[in-house]
Every structure is written in C-alpha cells, then in structure tokens.
Short mmCIF file of C-alpha atoms in Angstrom, two decimals:
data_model
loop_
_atom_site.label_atom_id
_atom_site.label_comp_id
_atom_site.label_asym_id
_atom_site.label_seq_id
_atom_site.Cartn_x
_atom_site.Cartn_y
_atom_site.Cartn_z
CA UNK A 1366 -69.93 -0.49 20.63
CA UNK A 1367 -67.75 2.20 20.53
CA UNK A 1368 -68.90 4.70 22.75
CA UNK A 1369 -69.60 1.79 25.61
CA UNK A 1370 -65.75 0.87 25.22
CA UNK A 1371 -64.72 4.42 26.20
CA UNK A 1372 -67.11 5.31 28.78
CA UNK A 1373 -65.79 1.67 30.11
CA UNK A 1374 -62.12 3.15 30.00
CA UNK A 1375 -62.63 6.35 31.15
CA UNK A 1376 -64.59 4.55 34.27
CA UNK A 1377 -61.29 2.91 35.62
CA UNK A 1378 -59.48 4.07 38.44
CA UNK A 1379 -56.36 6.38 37.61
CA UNK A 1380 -54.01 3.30 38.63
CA UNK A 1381 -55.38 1.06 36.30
CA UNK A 1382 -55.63 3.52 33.03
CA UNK A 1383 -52.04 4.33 33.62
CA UNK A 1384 -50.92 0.39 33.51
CA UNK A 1385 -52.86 -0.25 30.51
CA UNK A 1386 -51.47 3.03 28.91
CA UNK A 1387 -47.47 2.17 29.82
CA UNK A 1388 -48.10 -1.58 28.59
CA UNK A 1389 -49.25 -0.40 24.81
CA UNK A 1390 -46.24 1.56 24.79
CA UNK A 1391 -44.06 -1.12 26.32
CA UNK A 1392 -46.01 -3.45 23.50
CA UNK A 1393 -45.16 -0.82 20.49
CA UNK A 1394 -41.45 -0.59 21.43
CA UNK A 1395 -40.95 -4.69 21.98
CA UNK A 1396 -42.84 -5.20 18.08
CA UNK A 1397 -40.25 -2.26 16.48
CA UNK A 1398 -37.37 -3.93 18.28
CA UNK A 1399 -38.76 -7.34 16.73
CA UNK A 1400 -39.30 -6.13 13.82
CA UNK A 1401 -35.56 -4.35 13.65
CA UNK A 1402 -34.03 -7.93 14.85
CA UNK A 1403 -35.37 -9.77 11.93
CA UNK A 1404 -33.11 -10.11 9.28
CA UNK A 1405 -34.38 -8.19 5.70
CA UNK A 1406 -34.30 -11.85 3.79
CA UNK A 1407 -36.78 -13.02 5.76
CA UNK A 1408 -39.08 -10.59 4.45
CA UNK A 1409 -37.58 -11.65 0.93
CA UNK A 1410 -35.59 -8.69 -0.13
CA UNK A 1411 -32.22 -7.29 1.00
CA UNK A 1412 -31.41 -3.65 1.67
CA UNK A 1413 -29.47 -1.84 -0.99
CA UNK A 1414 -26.46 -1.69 1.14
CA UNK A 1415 -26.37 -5.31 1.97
CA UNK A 1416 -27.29 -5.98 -1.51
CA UNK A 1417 -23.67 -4.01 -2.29
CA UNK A 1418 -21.71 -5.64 0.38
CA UNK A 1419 -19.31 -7.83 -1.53
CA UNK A 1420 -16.63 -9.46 0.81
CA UNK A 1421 -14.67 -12.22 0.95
CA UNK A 1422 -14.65 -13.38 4.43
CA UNK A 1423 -10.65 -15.14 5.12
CA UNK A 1424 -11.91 -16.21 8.08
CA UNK A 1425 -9.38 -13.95 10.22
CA UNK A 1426 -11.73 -11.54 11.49
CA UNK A 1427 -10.82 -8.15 12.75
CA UNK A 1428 -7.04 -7.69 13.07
CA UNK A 1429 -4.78 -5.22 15.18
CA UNK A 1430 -2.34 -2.97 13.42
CA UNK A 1431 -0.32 0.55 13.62
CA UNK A 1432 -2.77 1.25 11.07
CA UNK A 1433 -6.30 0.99 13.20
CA UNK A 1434 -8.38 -2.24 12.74
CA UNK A 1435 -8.18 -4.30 9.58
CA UNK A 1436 -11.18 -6.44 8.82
CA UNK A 1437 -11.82 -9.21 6.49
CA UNK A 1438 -13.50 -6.34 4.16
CA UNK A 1439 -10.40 -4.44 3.89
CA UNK A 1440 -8.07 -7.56 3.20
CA UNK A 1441 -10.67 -8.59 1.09
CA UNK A 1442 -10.94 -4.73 -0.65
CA UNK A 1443 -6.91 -4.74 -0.95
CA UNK A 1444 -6.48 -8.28 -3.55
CA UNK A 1445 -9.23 -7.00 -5.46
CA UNK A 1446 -7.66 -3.67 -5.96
CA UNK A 1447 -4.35 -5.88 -6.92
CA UNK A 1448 -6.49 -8.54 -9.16
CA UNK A 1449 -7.76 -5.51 -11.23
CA UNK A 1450 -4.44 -4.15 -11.99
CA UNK A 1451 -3.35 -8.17 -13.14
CA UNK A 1452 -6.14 -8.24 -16.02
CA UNK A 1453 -6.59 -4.42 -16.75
CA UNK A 1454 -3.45 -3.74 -17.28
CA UNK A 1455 -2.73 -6.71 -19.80
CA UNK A 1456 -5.99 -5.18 -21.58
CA UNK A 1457 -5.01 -1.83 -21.96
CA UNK A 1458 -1.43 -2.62 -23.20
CA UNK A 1459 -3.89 -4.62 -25.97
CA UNK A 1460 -5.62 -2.04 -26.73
CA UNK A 1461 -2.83 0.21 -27.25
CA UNK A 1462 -1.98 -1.70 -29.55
CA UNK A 1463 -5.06 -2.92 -31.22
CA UNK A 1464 -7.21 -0.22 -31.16
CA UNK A 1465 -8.62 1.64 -34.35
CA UNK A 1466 -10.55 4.11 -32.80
CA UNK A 1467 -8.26 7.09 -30.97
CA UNK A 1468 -10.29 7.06 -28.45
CA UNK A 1469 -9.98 3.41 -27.34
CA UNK A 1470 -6.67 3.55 -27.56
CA UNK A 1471 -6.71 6.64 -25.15
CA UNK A 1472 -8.80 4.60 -22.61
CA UNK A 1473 -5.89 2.01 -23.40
CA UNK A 1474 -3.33 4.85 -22.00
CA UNK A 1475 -5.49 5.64 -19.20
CA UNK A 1476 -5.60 1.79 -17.61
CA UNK A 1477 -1.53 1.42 -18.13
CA UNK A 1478 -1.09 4.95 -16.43
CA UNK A 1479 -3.61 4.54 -13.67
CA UNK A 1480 -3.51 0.70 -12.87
CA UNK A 1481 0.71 0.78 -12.87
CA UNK A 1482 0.34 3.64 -9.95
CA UNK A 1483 -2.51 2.02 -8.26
CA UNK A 1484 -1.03 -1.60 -8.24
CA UNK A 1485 2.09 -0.15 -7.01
CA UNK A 1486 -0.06 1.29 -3.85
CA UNK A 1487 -1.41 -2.28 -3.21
CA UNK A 1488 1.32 -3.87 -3.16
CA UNK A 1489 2.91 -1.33 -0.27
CA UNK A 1490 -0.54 -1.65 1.42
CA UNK A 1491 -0.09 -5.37 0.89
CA UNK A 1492 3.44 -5.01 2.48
CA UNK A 1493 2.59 -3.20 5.54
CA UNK A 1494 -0.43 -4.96 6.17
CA UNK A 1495 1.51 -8.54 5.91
CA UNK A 1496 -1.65 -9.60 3.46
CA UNK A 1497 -0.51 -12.30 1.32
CA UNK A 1498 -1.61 -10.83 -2.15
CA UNK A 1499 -2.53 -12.66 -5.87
CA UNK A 1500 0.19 -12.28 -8.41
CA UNK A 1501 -1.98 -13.38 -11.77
CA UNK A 1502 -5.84 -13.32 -12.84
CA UNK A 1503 -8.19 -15.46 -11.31
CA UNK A 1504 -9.94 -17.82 -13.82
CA UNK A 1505 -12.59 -15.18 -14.48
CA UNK A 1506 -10.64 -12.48 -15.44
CA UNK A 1507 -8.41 -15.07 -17.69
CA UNK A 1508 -11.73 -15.82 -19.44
CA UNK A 1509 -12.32 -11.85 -20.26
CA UNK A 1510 -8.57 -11.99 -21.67
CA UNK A 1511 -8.99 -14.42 -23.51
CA UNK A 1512 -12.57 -13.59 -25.00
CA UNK A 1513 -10.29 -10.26 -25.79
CA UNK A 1514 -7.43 -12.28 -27.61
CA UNK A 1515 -10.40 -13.97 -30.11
CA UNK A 1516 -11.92 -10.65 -30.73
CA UNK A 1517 -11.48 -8.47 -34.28
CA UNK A 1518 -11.75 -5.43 -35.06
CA UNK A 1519 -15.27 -3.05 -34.77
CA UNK A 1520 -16.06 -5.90 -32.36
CA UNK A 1521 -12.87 -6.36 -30.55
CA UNK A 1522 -13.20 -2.23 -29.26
CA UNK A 1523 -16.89 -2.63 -28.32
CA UNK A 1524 -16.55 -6.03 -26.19
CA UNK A 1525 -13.12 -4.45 -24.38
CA UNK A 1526 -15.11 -1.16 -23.82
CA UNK A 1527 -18.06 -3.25 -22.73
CA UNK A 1528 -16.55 -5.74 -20.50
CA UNK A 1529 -13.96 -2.94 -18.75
CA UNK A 1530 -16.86 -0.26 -18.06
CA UNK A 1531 -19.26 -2.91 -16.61
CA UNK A 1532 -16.35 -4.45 -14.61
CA UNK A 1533 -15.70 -0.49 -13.20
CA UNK A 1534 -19.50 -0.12 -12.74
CA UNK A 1535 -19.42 -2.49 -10.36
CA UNK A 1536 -16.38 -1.72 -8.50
CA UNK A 1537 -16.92 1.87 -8.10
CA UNK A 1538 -19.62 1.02 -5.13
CA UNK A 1539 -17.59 -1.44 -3.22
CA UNK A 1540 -14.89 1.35 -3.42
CA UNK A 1541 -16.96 4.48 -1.85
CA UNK A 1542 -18.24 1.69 0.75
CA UNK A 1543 -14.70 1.02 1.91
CA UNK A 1544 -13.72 4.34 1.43
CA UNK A 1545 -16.89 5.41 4.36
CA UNK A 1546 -16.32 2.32 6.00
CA UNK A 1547 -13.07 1.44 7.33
CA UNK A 1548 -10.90 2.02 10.15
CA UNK A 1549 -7.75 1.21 9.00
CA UNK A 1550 -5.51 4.79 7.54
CA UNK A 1551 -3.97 2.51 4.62
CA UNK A 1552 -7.07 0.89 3.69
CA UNK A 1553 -8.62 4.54 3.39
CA UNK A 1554 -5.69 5.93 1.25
CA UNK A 1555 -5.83 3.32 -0.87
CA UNK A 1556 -9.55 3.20 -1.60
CA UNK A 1557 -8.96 7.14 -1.95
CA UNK A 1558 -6.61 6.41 -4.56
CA UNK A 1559 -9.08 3.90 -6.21
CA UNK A 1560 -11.73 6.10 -6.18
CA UNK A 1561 -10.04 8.88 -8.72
CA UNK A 1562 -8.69 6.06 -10.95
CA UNK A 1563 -12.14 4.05 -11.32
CA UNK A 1564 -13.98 7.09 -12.05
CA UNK A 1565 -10.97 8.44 -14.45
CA UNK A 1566 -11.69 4.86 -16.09
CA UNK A 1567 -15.08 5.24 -16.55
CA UNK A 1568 -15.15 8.84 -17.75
CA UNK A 1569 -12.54 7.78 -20.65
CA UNK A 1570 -15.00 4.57 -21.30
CA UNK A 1571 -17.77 6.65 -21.94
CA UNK A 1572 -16.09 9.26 -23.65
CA UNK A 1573 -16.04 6.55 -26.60
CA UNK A 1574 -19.46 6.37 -27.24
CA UNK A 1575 -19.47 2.56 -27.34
CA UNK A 1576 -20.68 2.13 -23.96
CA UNK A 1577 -23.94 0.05 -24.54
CA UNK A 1578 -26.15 0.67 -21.10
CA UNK A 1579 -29.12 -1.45 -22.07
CA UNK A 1580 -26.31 -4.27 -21.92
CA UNK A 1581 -25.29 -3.21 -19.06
CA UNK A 1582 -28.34 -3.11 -17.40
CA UNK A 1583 -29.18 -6.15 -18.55
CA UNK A 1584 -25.59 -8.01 -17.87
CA UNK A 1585 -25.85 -9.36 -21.37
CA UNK A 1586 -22.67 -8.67 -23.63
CA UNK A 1587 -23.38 -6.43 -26.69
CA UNK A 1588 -24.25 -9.26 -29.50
CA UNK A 1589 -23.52 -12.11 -27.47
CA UNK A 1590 -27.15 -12.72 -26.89
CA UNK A 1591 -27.53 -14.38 -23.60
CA UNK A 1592 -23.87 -14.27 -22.75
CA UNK A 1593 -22.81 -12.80 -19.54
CA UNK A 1594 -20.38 -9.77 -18.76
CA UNK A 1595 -18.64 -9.56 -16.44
CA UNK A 1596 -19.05 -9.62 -12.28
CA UNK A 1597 -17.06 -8.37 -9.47
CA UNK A 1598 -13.99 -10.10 -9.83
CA UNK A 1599 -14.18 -13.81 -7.88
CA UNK A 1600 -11.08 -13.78 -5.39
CA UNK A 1601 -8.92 -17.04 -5.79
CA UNK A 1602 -8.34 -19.63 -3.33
CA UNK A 1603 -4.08 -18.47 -3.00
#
C-alpha cells in the first residue's frame, strides 16, 4: 500500500503537492499552538514554576509608582516579608533565652539580628509603596508560637529548629522568584535583602545538626507523627 500512496503523490501536479505540503505545516503549527493554549492542569500536573507561585491576589492588580509597576505579587511578597519578622523574631528572642545547645542559641542571635534589619526595610518599602501592612502573626504563625511556648527542653530546640528551617525552605523560592520577577526597584531591593538573610537563616539552622530532612520532606514534625509543619505563611484578612 505504501509504494501505491507515493507513486499517487508524486503523480500530482506541482500546484497541488505544494497545497497539501503548506497545509501539514499550517496543521503542525495550529496543534503546537493548541497544545501551548491549554492550561498544564488539564493534563493533571502543574509546572514547577506554577507549582511555586504563591500569591495573594488583593484584587488591585498592577499599580503605577516612581518605583516601576507594583503587582499583586509584590504587595503580596512585601506583608509576608513583614509577617516573618512578627513570629521569627518573638522565636529567636525565645530561644535566646531557652536554648541549651550554643548553637541554637546562635541561630537565636541570627533571627533577632537579621529579622530587626529586614522588618525595618519592609516597613519603608511598606511606606513608600502606601501598602497597608500586618502588625501581629496571623493565626498560623500564633499556633507555631504557641506549640513553642508548650515545648521543653531536647524537644523544645528540635521542634524550633524544625519548624523555622522548614518555614525558610519554603520561603527561599518565592524570594529568588520575586527577586527575577519584578519590576518594581523597591520590591527588588527588598527581596535582595531577603535573599542574604533567609539563606544566613538556613545556614545557621543546619549548622545545628538537628535539622531532620526526612521530616521535612515529608511535612511531618519530628515525633509528632502525623502532625503538620509548617506552610508558607497564610496572609490575614487586615
């Protein structure tokens, strides 16, 4: 069958090969486009940078200002950079305090130090960006606090360590993605600024040696069982 479909082909005139040859090509091109249109969940999956794309959507869309644009993804970026400092820094005061190990209390040191400057930035970000900004934890990060407060000794370090170097883990990517993302020159410094201290953070988390990675893989809590850690932090209503 085959060879009669070629030698039926090749016997067209010139005209006619030529249509059939630009309408394949016009086919391929219209089935890619298709197939680029279609959003990834509909194939039931989601691309690893939507799959990262955290953003709380104000419903303000893209704003004007002396600083370039400023989406709901950099409004959103800003509180969350503020609602870190509101919980970390209550934690690391505790575990100034609290810790046994030197090296908790270190990581203690760090959050104070790097969360006083960084909250500081927000705030003048805030300012100049006339965002309306939280001024306490949301309910989540009140829960972490207080699972903190209930906590004793061996098991108070590794659930702080745990629940601050998961909550970083997941920060750290939203961070880089605003830092390549946006247009707006405050924005940028500030997720600049966020980028040293999260990975500063980190590196002092894991320079304990209590960092458990299966449970952070996982998303369990180290001896909770099937409790959860935490999640990028959920951005209040006010």
């Amino acid at each position: 069958m085959l060879p009669l479909r070629r030698r039926s082909i090749s016997g067209l005139p010139d005209t006619t090969r030529h249509v059939l040859a630009g309408g394949v090509v016009i086919g391929a091109l219209a089935l890619t486009l298709v197939a680029l249109l279609i959003p990834v969940d509909a194939f039931g999956g989601r691309s690893p940078a939507a799959a990262a794309t955290v953003t709380g959507d104000d419903g303000a869309g893209t704003l004007s200002t002396p600083y370039g644009p400023l989406t709901a993804q950099d409004r959103d970026f800003v509180r969350r950079v503020r609602l870190a400092g509101l919980w970390e820094l209550p934690a690391g005061r505790q575990a100034m305090q609290r810790g046994a190990r030197e090296s908790v209390r270190t990581v203690g040191e760090h959050l104070v130090e790097g969360h006083t400057e960084l909250d500081r930035r927000a705030i003048e970000t805030g300012q100049a960006l006339g965002l309306d900004l939280p001024n306490q934890p949301n309910e989540q990060q009140q829960g972490w606090l207080s699972e903190l407060d209930r906590s004793q000794g061996d098991a108070y370090e590794r659930l702080f360590v745990h629940l601050l170097r998961q909550a970083h883990g997941k920060v750290f990517a939203l961070v880089g993605q605003i830092r390549a993302q946006t247009r707006n020159s405050m924005v940028r410094a500030l997720a600049t600024d966020a980028n040293s201290t999260v990975l500063d953070h980190i590196t002092v988390l894991e320079d304990t040696g209590l960092v458990d990675f299966e449970a952070l893989e996982s998303g369990s809590t180290p001896g909770a069982g099937a409790a959860t850690g935490p999640t990028t932090p959920i951005l209040p209503t006010k």
